[in-house]
């Protein structure tokens, strides 16, 4: 009756489920745990029938699995742990959102030719575990001048891999004032779990991390300069082609006299030619052969004009 009157049966059951493994109880054969799992399955079946099939008449049976937690796990000895408000669900949700944001930030820094084959699931389950081993080479020396040719090739491959996936080492100051170089973005956190923390795969030596970060910055600067020079060459070539293809405009040269004054040529006067020209007749006379009974009168040709 107390559980039914509370109304928050789901929260009570979730709190009991999170707390019962921490309780002291006598169960050598794990029979109580098996029986409790059957009651939890019964609770899930009731929830499905109530919420999925609207059989609200079964709602009165929901408090019984909660009561069985007390029947099975309430020992006679004093308990060190008390039943608290459930927090595991919210903590799991917060951790999931943190990891998703971290993977999205890592995915945004990857070059497009590699990013098109990746998604969240592939990155978290397949890429990051192997990538941590790839970017953690076994370099014992911290001075580049003492590297052998094989170690130089390994360092060059490491730098190109980290640039392709947008990784670098960034200096961060701790609360004690110590400066540390940490991986950015911190994708190694995806491999950490609540119960255990795996062995760190990244180089532990501060000088080695500083060398890798310096090589990454130099390679990025060289790549940018190479791209800028290529772009400048393309623009110069484009301007050259435009100058060659542009046709030359020929201008008429004006004759000048001794004092460098332009000589104006006089155009011929055509007004006299127009006066002497015979004007074209307005009316034309056409002779037709044949006879006519009309009155005939002698006429001259000029009378028709």
Tab-separated table of C-alpha atoms in Angstrom:
chain	number	residue	atom	x	y	z
A	1	UNK	CA	0.000	0.000	0.000
A	2	UNK	CA	2.861	2.390	0.752
A	3	UNK	CA	4.486	1.776	-2.637
A	4	UNK	CA	1.174	2.153	-4.459
A	5	UNK	CA	0.419	5.410	-2.655
A	6	UNK	CA	3.814	6.851	-3.628
A	7	UNK	CA	3.093	6.620	-7.351
A	8	UNK	CA	6.779	6.584	-8.425
A	9	UNK	CA	7.005	2.833	-8.752
A	10	UNK	CA	9.534	2.959	-11.610
A	11	UNK	CA	11.940	5.148	-9.650
A	12	UNK	CA	11.628	2.998	-6.519
A	13	UNK	CA	12.277	-0.168	-8.494
A	14	UNK	CA	15.262	1.409	-10.264
A	15	UNK	CA	16.760	2.538	-6.948
A	16	UNK	CA	16.332	-0.958	-5.478
A	17	UNK	CA	17.875	-2.508	-8.580
A	18	UNK	CA	20.962	-0.250	-8.287
A	19	UNK	CA	21.362	-0.868	-4.544
A	20	UNK	CA	20.748	-4.586	-3.999
A	21	UNK	CA	24.196	-5.742	-5.271
A	22	UNK	CA	25.760	-3.592	-2.518
A	23	UNK	CA	23.655	-5.106	0.282
A	24	UNK	CA	24.803	-7.793	2.696
A	25	UNK	CA	22.692	-10.906	2.453
A	26	UNK	CA	23.272	-14.634	2.735
A	27	UNK	CA	22.783	-16.400	-0.590
A	28	UNK	CA	25.444	-18.993	-1.333
A	29	UNK	CA	23.684	-20.610	-4.292
A	30	UNK	CA	22.441	-17.268	-5.741
A	31	UNK	CA	18.865	-18.529	-5.494
A	32	UNK	CA	17.555	-15.200	-4.240
A	33	UNK	CA	19.095	-13.372	-7.185
A	34	UNK	CA	17.527	-15.817	-9.645
A	35	UNK	CA	14.117	-15.455	-8.045
A	36	UNK	CA	14.453	-11.676	-8.042
A	37	UNK	CA	15.278	-11.744	-11.759
A	38	UNK	CA	12.039	-13.629	-12.368
A	39	UNK	CA	10.112	-10.959	-10.466
A	40	UNK	CA	11.824	-8.259	-12.544
A	41	UNK	CA	10.827	-10.096	-15.719
A	42	UNK	CA	7.269	-10.189	-14.375
A	43	UNK	CA	7.456	-6.407	-13.822
A	44	UNK	CA	8.621	-5.867	-17.433
A	45	UNK	CA	5.780	-7.988	-18.767
A	46	UNK	CA	3.271	-5.939	-16.763
A	47	UNK	CA	4.735	-2.696	-18.130
A	48	UNK	CA	4.421	-4.001	-21.695
A	49	UNK	CA	0.788	-4.993	-21.207
A	50	UNK	CA	-0.106	-1.709	-19.477
A	51	UNK	CA	1.713	0.763	-21.722
A	52	UNK	CA	1.544	-1.169	-24.983
A	53	UNK	CA	-1.910	-2.743	-24.832
A	54	UNK	CA	-3.630	-0.290	-22.428
A	55	UNK	CA	-4.553	-3.024	-19.959
A	56	UNK	CA	-4.685	-0.692	-16.961
A	57	UNK	CA	-6.339	-3.303	-14.778
A	58	UNK	CA	-2.881	-4.843	-14.239
A	59	UNK	CA	-1.516	-1.654	-12.671
A	60	UNK	CA	-2.347	-2.876	-9.155
A	61	UNK	CA	0.208	-5.724	-9.490
A	62	UNK	CA	3.215	-3.444	-10.115
A	63	UNK	CA	4.167	-2.914	-6.419
A	64	UNK	CA	4.692	-6.654	-5.750
A	65	UNK	CA	8.142	-6.960	-7.418
A	66	UNK	CA	9.323	-3.955	-5.374
A	67	UNK	CA	8.247	-5.589	-2.112
A	68	UNK	CA	10.247	-8.714	-2.956
A	69	UNK	CA	13.495	-6.731	-2.813
A	70	UNK	CA	12.898	-6.352	0.914
A	71	UNK	CA	11.882	-10.005	1.284
A	72	UNK	CA	15.022	-11.333	-0.415
A	73	UNK	CA	17.803	-8.871	0.453
A	74	UNK	CA	16.913	-7.250	3.782
A	75	UNK	CA	19.479	-8.918	6.067
A	76	UNK	CA	19.563	-8.980	9.855
A	77	UNK	CA	22.972	-7.257	9.970
A	78	UNK	CA	23.485	-3.528	9.714
A	79	UNK	CA	23.803	-2.380	6.140
A	80	UNK	CA	26.650	-0.081	5.126
A	81	UNK	CA	24.796	1.089	2.032
A	82	UNK	CA	21.424	2.782	2.048
A	83	UNK	CA	18.934	2.825	-0.767
A	84	UNK	CA	19.309	6.163	-2.566
A	85	UNK	CA	17.654	8.001	-5.403
A	86	UNK	CA	18.614	6.311	-8.709
A	87	UNK	CA	21.462	8.088	-10.485
A	88	UNK	CA	22.953	5.415	-12.752
A	89	UNK	CA	20.535	6.125	-15.601
A	90	UNK	CA	21.342	9.850	-15.670
A	91	UNK	CA	25.069	9.209	-15.314
A	92	UNK	CA	24.938	6.793	-18.228
A	93	UNK	CA	23.051	9.350	-20.316
A	94	UNK	CA	25.577	12.100	-19.473
A	95	UNK	CA	28.533	9.848	-20.288
A	96	UNK	CA	26.958	8.849	-23.574
A	97	UNK	CA	26.377	12.458	-24.619
A	98	UNK	CA	29.957	13.356	-23.625
A	99	UNK	CA	31.390	10.534	-25.722
A	100	UNK	CA	29.145	11.376	-28.680
A	101	UNK	CA	30.276	15.022	-28.598
A	102	UNK	CA	33.894	13.881	-28.352
A	103	UNK	CA	33.499	11.569	-31.353
A	104	UNK	CA	31.758	14.322	-33.353
A	105	UNK	CA	34.635	16.707	-32.589
A	106	UNK	CA	37.145	14.049	-33.645
A	107	UNK	CA	35.142	13.299	-36.794
A	108	UNK	CA	35.071	16.983	-37.771
A	109	UNK	CA	38.886	17.158	-37.745
A	110	UNK	CA	39.448	14.189	-40.066
A	111	UNK	CA	40.299	14.897	-43.686
A	112	UNK	CA	37.350	14.450	-46.102
A	113	UNK	CA	38.888	11.578	-48.066
A	114	UNK	CA	39.009	9.476	-44.880
A	115	UNK	CA	35.932	10.847	-43.152
A	116	UNK	CA	33.482	9.656	-45.809
A	117	UNK	CA	34.027	6.018	-44.773
A	118	UNK	CA	33.533	6.602	-41.022
A	119	UNK	CA	30.657	7.045	-38.594
A	120	UNK	CA	30.216	7.046	-34.815
A	121	UNK	CA	29.999	3.274	-34.418
A	122	UNK	CA	33.036	2.539	-36.583
A	123	UNK	CA	35.107	5.202	-34.816
A	124	UNK	CA	34.272	4.046	-31.278
A	125	UNK	CA	34.526	0.293	-31.851
A	126	UNK	CA	37.082	-0.161	-34.641
A	127	UNK	CA	39.141	2.973	-35.325
A	128	UNK	CA	40.093	4.476	-31.952
A	129	UNK	CA	41.378	1.251	-30.275
A	130	UNK	CA	43.773	0.578	-33.170
A	131	UNK	CA	44.595	4.254	-33.760
A	132	UNK	CA	45.892	4.598	-30.199
A	133	UNK	CA	48.494	1.910	-30.904
A	134	UNK	CA	49.438	3.518	-34.235
A	135	UNK	CA	50.136	6.955	-32.713
A	136	UNK	CA	52.112	5.434	-29.822
A	137	UNK	CA	55.400	4.354	-31.426
A	138	UNK	CA	58.272	2.896	-29.465
A	139	UNK	CA	60.706	5.832	-29.671
A	140	UNK	CA	63.240	5.776	-26.883
A	141	UNK	CA	65.204	8.884	-27.879
A	142	UNK	CA	63.925	12.439	-27.624
A	143	UNK	CA	66.597	14.106	-29.797
A	144	UNK	CA	65.786	13.951	-33.504
A	145	UNK	CA	69.436	14.204	-34.521
A	146	UNK	CA	70.143	10.871	-32.776
A	147	UNK	CA	67.360	9.036	-34.632
A	148	UNK	CA	68.199	6.275	-37.050
A	149	UNK	CA	66.679	6.276	-40.524
A	150	UNK	CA	64.031	3.781	-39.405
A	151	UNK	CA	63.073	5.945	-36.434
A	152	UNK	CA	62.882	9.021	-38.686
A	153	UNK	CA	60.539	7.155	-41.038
A	154	UNK	CA	58.409	6.069	-38.067
A	155	UNK	CA	58.215	9.651	-36.789
A	156	UNK	CA	57.264	10.953	-40.261
A	157	UNK	CA	54.469	8.362	-40.587
A	158	UNK	CA	53.261	9.226	-37.089
A	159	UNK	CA	53.124	12.956	-37.915
A	160	UNK	CA	51.236	12.414	-41.191
A	161	UNK	CA	48.758	10.067	-39.485
A	162	UNK	CA	48.005	12.550	-36.706
A	163	UNK	CA	47.567	15.377	-39.235
A	164	UNK	CA	45.193	13.281	-41.343
A	165	UNK	CA	43.025	12.575	-38.288
A	166	UNK	CA	43.291	16.088	-36.806
A	167	UNK	CA	45.263	15.061	-33.699
A	168	UNK	CA	47.951	17.012	-31.887
A	169	UNK	CA	49.401	17.592	-28.419
A	170	UNK	CA	48.265	20.731	-26.575
A	171	UNK	CA	49.841	22.105	-23.400
A	172	UNK	CA	47.539	22.235	-20.390
A	173	UNK	CA	48.307	23.454	-16.884
A	174	UNK	CA	47.254	21.331	-13.931
A	175	UNK	CA	46.005	22.580	-10.556
A	176	UNK	CA	49.523	22.159	-9.156
A	177	UNK	CA	50.903	24.495	-11.847
A	178	UNK	CA	52.578	21.754	-13.861
A	179	UNK	CA	52.370	22.011	-17.662
A	180	UNK	CA	51.443	18.794	-19.449
A	181	UNK	CA	51.007	17.967	-23.103
A	182	UNK	CA	47.723	16.154	-23.680
A	183	UNK	CA	46.165	14.706	-26.787
A	184	UNK	CA	43.603	16.947	-28.475
A	185	UNK	CA	40.863	15.875	-29.005
A	186	UNK	CA	41.190	13.444	-26.049
A	187	UNK	CA	39.936	10.345	-27.854
A	188	UNK	CA	41.638	8.042	-25.347
A	189	UNK	CA	38.753	8.772	-22.955
A	190	UNK	CA	36.506	6.605	-25.123
A	191	UNK	CA	38.572	3.597	-24.013
A	192	UNK	CA	38.163	4.362	-20.289
A	193	UNK	CA	35.465	2.564	-18.316
A	194	UNK	CA	34.130	3.130	-14.832
A	195	UNK	CA	35.469	-0.057	-13.262
A	196	UNK	CA	38.877	-0.143	-14.892
A	197	UNK	CA	41.288	2.234	-16.596
A	198	UNK	CA	43.491	0.759	-19.301
A	199	UNK	CA	47.199	1.289	-19.426
A	200	UNK	CA	48.171	4.512	-21.137
A	201	UNK	CA	49.368	3.868	-24.680
A	202	UNK	CA	50.520	7.385	-25.514
A	203	UNK	CA	54.167	8.382	-25.085
A	204	UNK	CA	54.788	9.249	-21.440
A	205	UNK	CA	57.905	11.347	-21.956
A	206	UNK	CA	57.114	15.041	-22.053
A	207	UNK	CA	60.038	15.757	-24.398
A	208	UNK	CA	58.860	13.143	-26.901
A	209	UNK	CA	55.345	14.593	-26.963
A	210	UNK	CA	56.844	18.058	-27.420
A	211	UNK	CA	58.929	16.783	-30.352
A	212	UNK	CA	55.851	15.249	-32.003
A	213	UNK	CA	53.832	18.455	-31.510
A	214	UNK	CA	56.668	20.523	-33.016
A	215	UNK	CA	56.926	18.221	-36.039
A	216	UNK	CA	53.170	18.457	-36.570
A	217	UNK	CA	53.265	22.271	-36.548
A	218	UNK	CA	56.188	22.358	-38.995
A	219	UNK	CA	54.454	19.946	-41.370
A	220	UNK	CA	51.238	21.996	-41.266
A	221	UNK	CA	53.174	25.204	-42.076
A	222	UNK	CA	55.025	23.518	-44.962
A	223	UNK	CA	51.752	22.167	-46.374
A	224	UNK	CA	50.112	25.605	-46.215
A	225	UNK	CA	53.075	27.258	-47.950
A	226	UNK	CA	53.038	24.592	-50.665
A	227	UNK	CA	49.324	25.136	-51.254
A	228	UNK	CA	49.796	28.915	-51.350
A	229	UNK	CA	52.584	28.605	-53.946
A	230	UNK	CA	50.468	26.249	-56.058
A	231	UNK	CA	47.552	28.666	-55.937
A	232	UNK	CA	49.819	31.574	-56.872
A	233	UNK	CA	51.221	29.642	-59.839
A	234	UNK	CA	47.719	28.842	-61.068
A	235	UNK	CA	46.672	32.498	-60.834
A	236	UNK	CA	49.830	33.634	-62.690
A	237	UNK	CA	49.251	31.062	-65.421
A	238	UNK	CA	45.630	32.159	-65.759
A	239	UNK	CA	46.627	35.812	-66.141
A	240	UNK	CA	49.247	34.882	-68.758
A	241	UNK	CA	46.701	32.967	-70.795
A	242	UNK	CA	44.277	35.877	-70.634
A	243	UNK	CA	46.955	38.326	-71.854
A	244	UNK	CA	47.912	36.073	-74.765
A	245	UNK	CA	44.324	35.458	-75.792
A	246	UNK	CA	43.364	39.143	-75.706
A	247	UNK	CA	43.374	40.561	-79.316
A	248	UNK	CA	45.318	43.699	-80.122
A	249	UNK	CA	43.277	46.771	-81.047
A	250	UNK	CA	44.844	48.617	-84.048
A	251	UNK	CA	44.585	52.393	-83.831
A	252	UNK	CA	44.802	54.720	-86.829
A	253	UNK	CA	47.890	56.938	-86.772
A	254	UNK	CA	47.324	60.634	-87.427
A	255	UNK	CA	49.811	62.508	-89.567
A	256	UNK	CA	51.525	65.448	-87.849
A	257	UNK	CA	53.517	68.408	-89.164
A	258	UNK	CA	56.924	69.728	-88.123
A	259	UNK	CA	55.510	71.193	-84.909
A	260	UNK	CA	53.873	67.889	-83.995
A	261	UNK	CA	50.417	69.211	-84.811
A	262	UNK	CA	47.866	66.862	-86.411
A	263	UNK	CA	47.254	67.509	-90.105
A	264	UNK	CA	43.552	67.733	-90.903
A	265	UNK	CA	42.800	66.450	-94.372
A	266	UNK	CA	40.117	68.376	-96.256
A	267	UNK	CA	37.281	66.269	-97.567
A	268	UNK	CA	36.301	66.785	-101.260
A	269	UNK	CA	33.354	69.151	-101.863
A	270	UNK	CA	30.536	67.093	-103.280
A	271	UNK	CA	27.891	69.874	-103.315
A	272	UNK	CA	28.773	70.935	-106.916
A	273	UNK	CA	28.633	67.375	-108.099
A	274	UNK	CA	25.197	67.017	-106.624
A	275	UNK	CA	23.926	70.198	-108.475
A	276	UNK	CA	25.285	69.121	-111.874
A	277	UNK	CA	23.805	65.691	-111.566
A	278	UNK	CA	20.631	65.072	-113.584
A	279	UNK	CA	17.716	64.473	-111.268
A	280	UNK	CA	15.858	61.220	-111.606
A	281	UNK	CA	12.386	61.616	-113.295
A	282	UNK	CA	9.323	61.213	-111.142
A	283	UNK	CA	6.991	59.991	-113.945
A	284	UNK	CA	7.831	57.334	-116.478
A	285	UNK	CA	6.294	56.973	-120.012
A	286	UNK	CA	5.627	53.526	-121.399
A	287	UNK	CA	4.438	53.102	-125.048
A	288	UNK	CA	1.808	50.468	-125.729
A	289	UNK	CA	1.037	49.343	-129.243
A	290	UNK	CA	-2.552	49.171	-130.455
A	291	UNK	CA	-5.485	51.316	-131.768
A	292	UNK	CA	-7.768	53.660	-129.859
A	293	UNK	CA	-10.887	55.694	-130.833
A	294	UNK	CA	-10.015	58.479	-128.395
A	295	UNK	CA	-9.475	62.050	-129.598
A	296	UNK	CA	-5.880	62.400	-130.632
A	297	UNK	CA	-3.793	65.453	-129.867
A	298	UNK	CA	-0.158	65.944	-130.697
A	299	UNK	CA	1.983	65.926	-127.489
A	300	UNK	CA	5.660	66.217	-126.825
A	301	UNK	CA	7.560	63.940	-124.509
A	302	UNK	CA	8.642	66.779	-122.214
A	303	UNK	CA	4.968	67.502	-121.467
A	304	UNK	CA	4.793	64.242	-119.539
A	305	UNK	CA	7.518	65.299	-117.142
